[in-house]
mmCIF file of C-alpha atoms in Angstrom:
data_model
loop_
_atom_site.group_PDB
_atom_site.id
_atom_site.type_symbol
_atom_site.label_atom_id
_atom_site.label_comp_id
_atom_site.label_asym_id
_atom_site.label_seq_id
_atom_site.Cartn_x
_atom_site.Cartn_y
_atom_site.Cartn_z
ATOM 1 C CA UNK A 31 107.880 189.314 111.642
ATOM 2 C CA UNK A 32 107.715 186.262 109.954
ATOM 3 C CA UNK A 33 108.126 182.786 111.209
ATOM 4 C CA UNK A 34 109.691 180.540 108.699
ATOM 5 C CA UNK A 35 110.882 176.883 108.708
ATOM 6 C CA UNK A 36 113.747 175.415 106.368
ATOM 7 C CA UNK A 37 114.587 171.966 105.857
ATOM 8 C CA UNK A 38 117.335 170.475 104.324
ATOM 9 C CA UNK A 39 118.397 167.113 102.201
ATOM 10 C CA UNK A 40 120.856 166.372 99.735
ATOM 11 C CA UNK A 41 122.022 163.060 98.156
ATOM 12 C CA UNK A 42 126.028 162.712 99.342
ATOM 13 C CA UNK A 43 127.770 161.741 102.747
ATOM 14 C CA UNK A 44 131.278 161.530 103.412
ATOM 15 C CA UNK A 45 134.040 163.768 101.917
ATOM 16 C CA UNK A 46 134.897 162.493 98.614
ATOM 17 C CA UNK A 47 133.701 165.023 95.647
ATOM 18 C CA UNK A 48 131.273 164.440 93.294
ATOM 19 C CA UNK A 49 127.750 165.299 91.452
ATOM 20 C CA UNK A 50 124.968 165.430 94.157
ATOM 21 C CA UNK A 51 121.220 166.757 94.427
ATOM 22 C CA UNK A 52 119.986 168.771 97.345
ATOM 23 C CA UNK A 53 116.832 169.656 98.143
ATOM 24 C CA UNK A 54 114.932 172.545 100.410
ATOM 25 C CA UNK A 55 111.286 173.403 101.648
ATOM 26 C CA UNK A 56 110.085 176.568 103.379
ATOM 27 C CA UNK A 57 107.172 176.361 105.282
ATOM 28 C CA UNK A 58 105.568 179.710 106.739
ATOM 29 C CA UNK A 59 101.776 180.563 107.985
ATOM 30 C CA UNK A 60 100.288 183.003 105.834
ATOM 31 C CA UNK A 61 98.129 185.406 107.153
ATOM 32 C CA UNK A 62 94.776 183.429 106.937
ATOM 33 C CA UNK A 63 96.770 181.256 109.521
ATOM 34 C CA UNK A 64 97.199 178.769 106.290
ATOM 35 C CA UNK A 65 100.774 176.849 106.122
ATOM 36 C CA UNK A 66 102.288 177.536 102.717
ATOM 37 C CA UNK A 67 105.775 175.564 101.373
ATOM 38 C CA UNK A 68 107.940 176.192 98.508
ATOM 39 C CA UNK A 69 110.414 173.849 97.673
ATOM 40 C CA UNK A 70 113.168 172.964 95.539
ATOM 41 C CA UNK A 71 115.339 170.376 93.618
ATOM 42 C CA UNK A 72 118.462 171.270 92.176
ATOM 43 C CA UNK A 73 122.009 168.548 91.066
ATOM 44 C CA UNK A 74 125.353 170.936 92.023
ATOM 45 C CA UNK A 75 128.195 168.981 89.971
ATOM 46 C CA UNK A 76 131.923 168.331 91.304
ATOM 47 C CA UNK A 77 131.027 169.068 94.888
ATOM 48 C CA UNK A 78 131.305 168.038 98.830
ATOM 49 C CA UNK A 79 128.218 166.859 100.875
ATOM 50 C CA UNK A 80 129.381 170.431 103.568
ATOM 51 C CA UNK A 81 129.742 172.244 99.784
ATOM 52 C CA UNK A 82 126.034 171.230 98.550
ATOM 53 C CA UNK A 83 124.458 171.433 102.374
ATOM 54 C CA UNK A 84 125.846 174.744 102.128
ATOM 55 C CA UNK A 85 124.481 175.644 98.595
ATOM 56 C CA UNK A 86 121.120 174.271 100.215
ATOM 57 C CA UNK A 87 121.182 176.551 102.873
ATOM 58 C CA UNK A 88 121.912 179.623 100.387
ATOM 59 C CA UNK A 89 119.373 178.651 97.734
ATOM 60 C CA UNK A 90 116.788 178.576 100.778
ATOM 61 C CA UNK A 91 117.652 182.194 102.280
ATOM 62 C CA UNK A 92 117.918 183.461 99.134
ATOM 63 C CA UNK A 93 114.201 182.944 98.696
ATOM 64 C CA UNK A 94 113.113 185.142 101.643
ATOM 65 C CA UNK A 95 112.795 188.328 100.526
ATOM 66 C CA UNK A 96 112.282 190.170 103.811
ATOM 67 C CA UNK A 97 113.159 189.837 107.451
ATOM 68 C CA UNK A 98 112.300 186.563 109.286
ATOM 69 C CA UNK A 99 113.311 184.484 111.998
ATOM 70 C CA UNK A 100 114.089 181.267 110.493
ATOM 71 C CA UNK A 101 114.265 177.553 111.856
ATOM 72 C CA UNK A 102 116.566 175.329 110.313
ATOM 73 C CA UNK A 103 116.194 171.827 110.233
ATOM 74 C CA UNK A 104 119.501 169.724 108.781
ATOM 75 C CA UNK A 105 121.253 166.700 109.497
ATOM 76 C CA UNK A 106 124.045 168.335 108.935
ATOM 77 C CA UNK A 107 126.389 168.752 112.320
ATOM 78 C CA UNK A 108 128.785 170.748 109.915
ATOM 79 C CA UNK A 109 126.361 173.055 108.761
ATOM 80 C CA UNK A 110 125.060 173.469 112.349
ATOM 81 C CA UNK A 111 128.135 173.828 114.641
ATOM 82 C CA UNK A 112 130.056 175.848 112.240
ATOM 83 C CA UNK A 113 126.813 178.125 111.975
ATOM 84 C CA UNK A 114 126.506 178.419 115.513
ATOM 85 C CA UNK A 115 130.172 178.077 116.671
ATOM 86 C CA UNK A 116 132.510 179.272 114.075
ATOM 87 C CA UNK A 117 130.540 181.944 111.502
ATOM 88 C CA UNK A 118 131.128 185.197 113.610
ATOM 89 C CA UNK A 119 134.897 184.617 114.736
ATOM 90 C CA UNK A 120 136.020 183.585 111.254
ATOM 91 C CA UNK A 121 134.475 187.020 110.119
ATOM 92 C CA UNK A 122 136.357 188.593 112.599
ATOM 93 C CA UNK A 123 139.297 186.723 112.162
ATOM 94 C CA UNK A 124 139.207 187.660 108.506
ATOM 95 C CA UNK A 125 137.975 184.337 107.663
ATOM 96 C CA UNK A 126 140.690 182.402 108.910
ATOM 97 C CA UNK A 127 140.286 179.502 111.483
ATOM 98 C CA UNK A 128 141.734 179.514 114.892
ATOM 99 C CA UNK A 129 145.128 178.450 113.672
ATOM 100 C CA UNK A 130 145.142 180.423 111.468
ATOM 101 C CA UNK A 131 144.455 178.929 108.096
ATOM 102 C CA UNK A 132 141.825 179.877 105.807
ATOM 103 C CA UNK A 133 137.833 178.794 106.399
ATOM 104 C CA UNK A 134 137.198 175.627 104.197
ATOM 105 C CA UNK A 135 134.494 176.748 101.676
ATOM 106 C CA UNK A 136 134.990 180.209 102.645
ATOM 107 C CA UNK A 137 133.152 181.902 99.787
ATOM 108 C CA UNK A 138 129.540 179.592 100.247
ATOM 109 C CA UNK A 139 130.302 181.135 104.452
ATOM 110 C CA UNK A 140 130.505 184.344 103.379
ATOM 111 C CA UNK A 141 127.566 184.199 101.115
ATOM 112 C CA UNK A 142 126.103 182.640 104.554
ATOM 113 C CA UNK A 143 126.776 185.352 106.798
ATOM 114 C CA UNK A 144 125.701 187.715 104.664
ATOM 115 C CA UNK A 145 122.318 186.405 104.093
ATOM 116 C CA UNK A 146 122.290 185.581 107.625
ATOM 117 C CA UNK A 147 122.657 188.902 108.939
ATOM 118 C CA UNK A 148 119.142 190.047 107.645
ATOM 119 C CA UNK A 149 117.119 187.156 109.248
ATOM 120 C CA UNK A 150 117.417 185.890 112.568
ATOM 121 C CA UNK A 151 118.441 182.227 112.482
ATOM 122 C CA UNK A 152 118.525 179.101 114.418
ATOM 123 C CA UNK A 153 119.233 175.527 114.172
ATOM 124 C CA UNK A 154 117.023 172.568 115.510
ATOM 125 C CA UNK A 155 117.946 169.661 116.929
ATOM 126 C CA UNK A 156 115.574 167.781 115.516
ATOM 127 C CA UNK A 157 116.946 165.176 113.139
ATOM 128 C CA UNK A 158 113.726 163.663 111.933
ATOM 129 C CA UNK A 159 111.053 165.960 110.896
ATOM 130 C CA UNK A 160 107.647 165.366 108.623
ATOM 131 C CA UNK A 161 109.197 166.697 105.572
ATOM 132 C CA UNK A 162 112.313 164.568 105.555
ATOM 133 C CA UNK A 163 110.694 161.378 103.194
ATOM 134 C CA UNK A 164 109.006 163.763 101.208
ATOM 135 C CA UNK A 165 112.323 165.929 100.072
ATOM 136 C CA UNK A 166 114.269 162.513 100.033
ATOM 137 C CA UNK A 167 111.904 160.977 97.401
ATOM 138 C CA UNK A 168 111.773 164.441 95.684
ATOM 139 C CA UNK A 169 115.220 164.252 95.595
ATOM 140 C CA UNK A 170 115.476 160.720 93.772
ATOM 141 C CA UNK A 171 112.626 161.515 91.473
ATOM 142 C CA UNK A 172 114.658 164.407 90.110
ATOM 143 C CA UNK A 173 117.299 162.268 89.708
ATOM 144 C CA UNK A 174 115.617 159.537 88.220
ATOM 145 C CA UNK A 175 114.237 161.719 85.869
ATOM 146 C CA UNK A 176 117.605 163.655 85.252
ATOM 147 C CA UNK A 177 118.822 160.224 84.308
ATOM 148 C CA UNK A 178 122.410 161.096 85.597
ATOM 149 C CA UNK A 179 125.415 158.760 87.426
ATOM 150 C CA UNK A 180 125.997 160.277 91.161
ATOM 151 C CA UNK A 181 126.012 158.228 94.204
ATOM 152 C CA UNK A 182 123.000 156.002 94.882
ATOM 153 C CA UNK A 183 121.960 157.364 98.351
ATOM 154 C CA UNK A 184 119.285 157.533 100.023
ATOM 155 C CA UNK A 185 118.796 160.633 102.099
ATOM 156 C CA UNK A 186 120.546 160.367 105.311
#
């Protein structure tokens, strides 16, 4: 089985909607015992920084194309405690919360759990990794090159 490592950045904090960037790199050992990455860039309009970490995490799953256990790094505490916490009981619960109203952003967690249920996934701790400059200036690159408005921020 393969061993692969996600990280995670976007552009926006706080709750206020808006046009952010996100960006995600997979790093795996290939055979040959060689690391390879793939990474990408992509600006998600009219969204929340939980709505775009979210759409970081799917874009990144949705590149594995067969079973893996998967590290995820994010400083995210939203994407990680609901993950670890929350993602099985609102299934169960038919996504609602524990009183009772409907999961916030329930259609990106579903999408989630889905994904999630062919690899084997786990969150690290670890706030600051090696990649974290490297997808924060790839992130304002893009922009910069995009030439778009959205909120001037570096990565958190």
């Amino acid at each position: 089985m393969y061993f692969v490592r996600v990280f995670l950045e976007t552009s926006m904090k706080g709750p206020r909607r808006g046009d952010g960037w996100y960006g995600y790199l997979l790093e795996t050992l290939t055979k040959k015992e060689e690391i390879r990455t793939l990474h990408q860039v992509v600006m998600e309009k009219d969204v929340t920084a939980n709505q775009l970490y979210l759409k970081a995490l799917l874009a990144a799953l949705s590149r594995l194309n067969q079973e893996c256990e998967v590290e995820v790094y994010t400083s995210s505490l939203y994407l990680r405690g609901s993950y670890e916490n929350h993602l099985q009981g609102w299934k169960e619960s038919g996504w609602r919360t524990a009183r009772g109203e409907p999961v916030k952003n329930q259609e990106l967690w579903q999408e989630v759990y889905e994904l999630g249920k062919k690899q084997r996934i786990r969150f690290s701790s670890a706030y600051q990794y090696e990649y974290k400059s490297w997808l924060c200036t790839q992130i304002a690159e893009q922009r910069r090159k995009a030439s778009l408005p959205g909120r001037r921020r570096a990565c958190g």
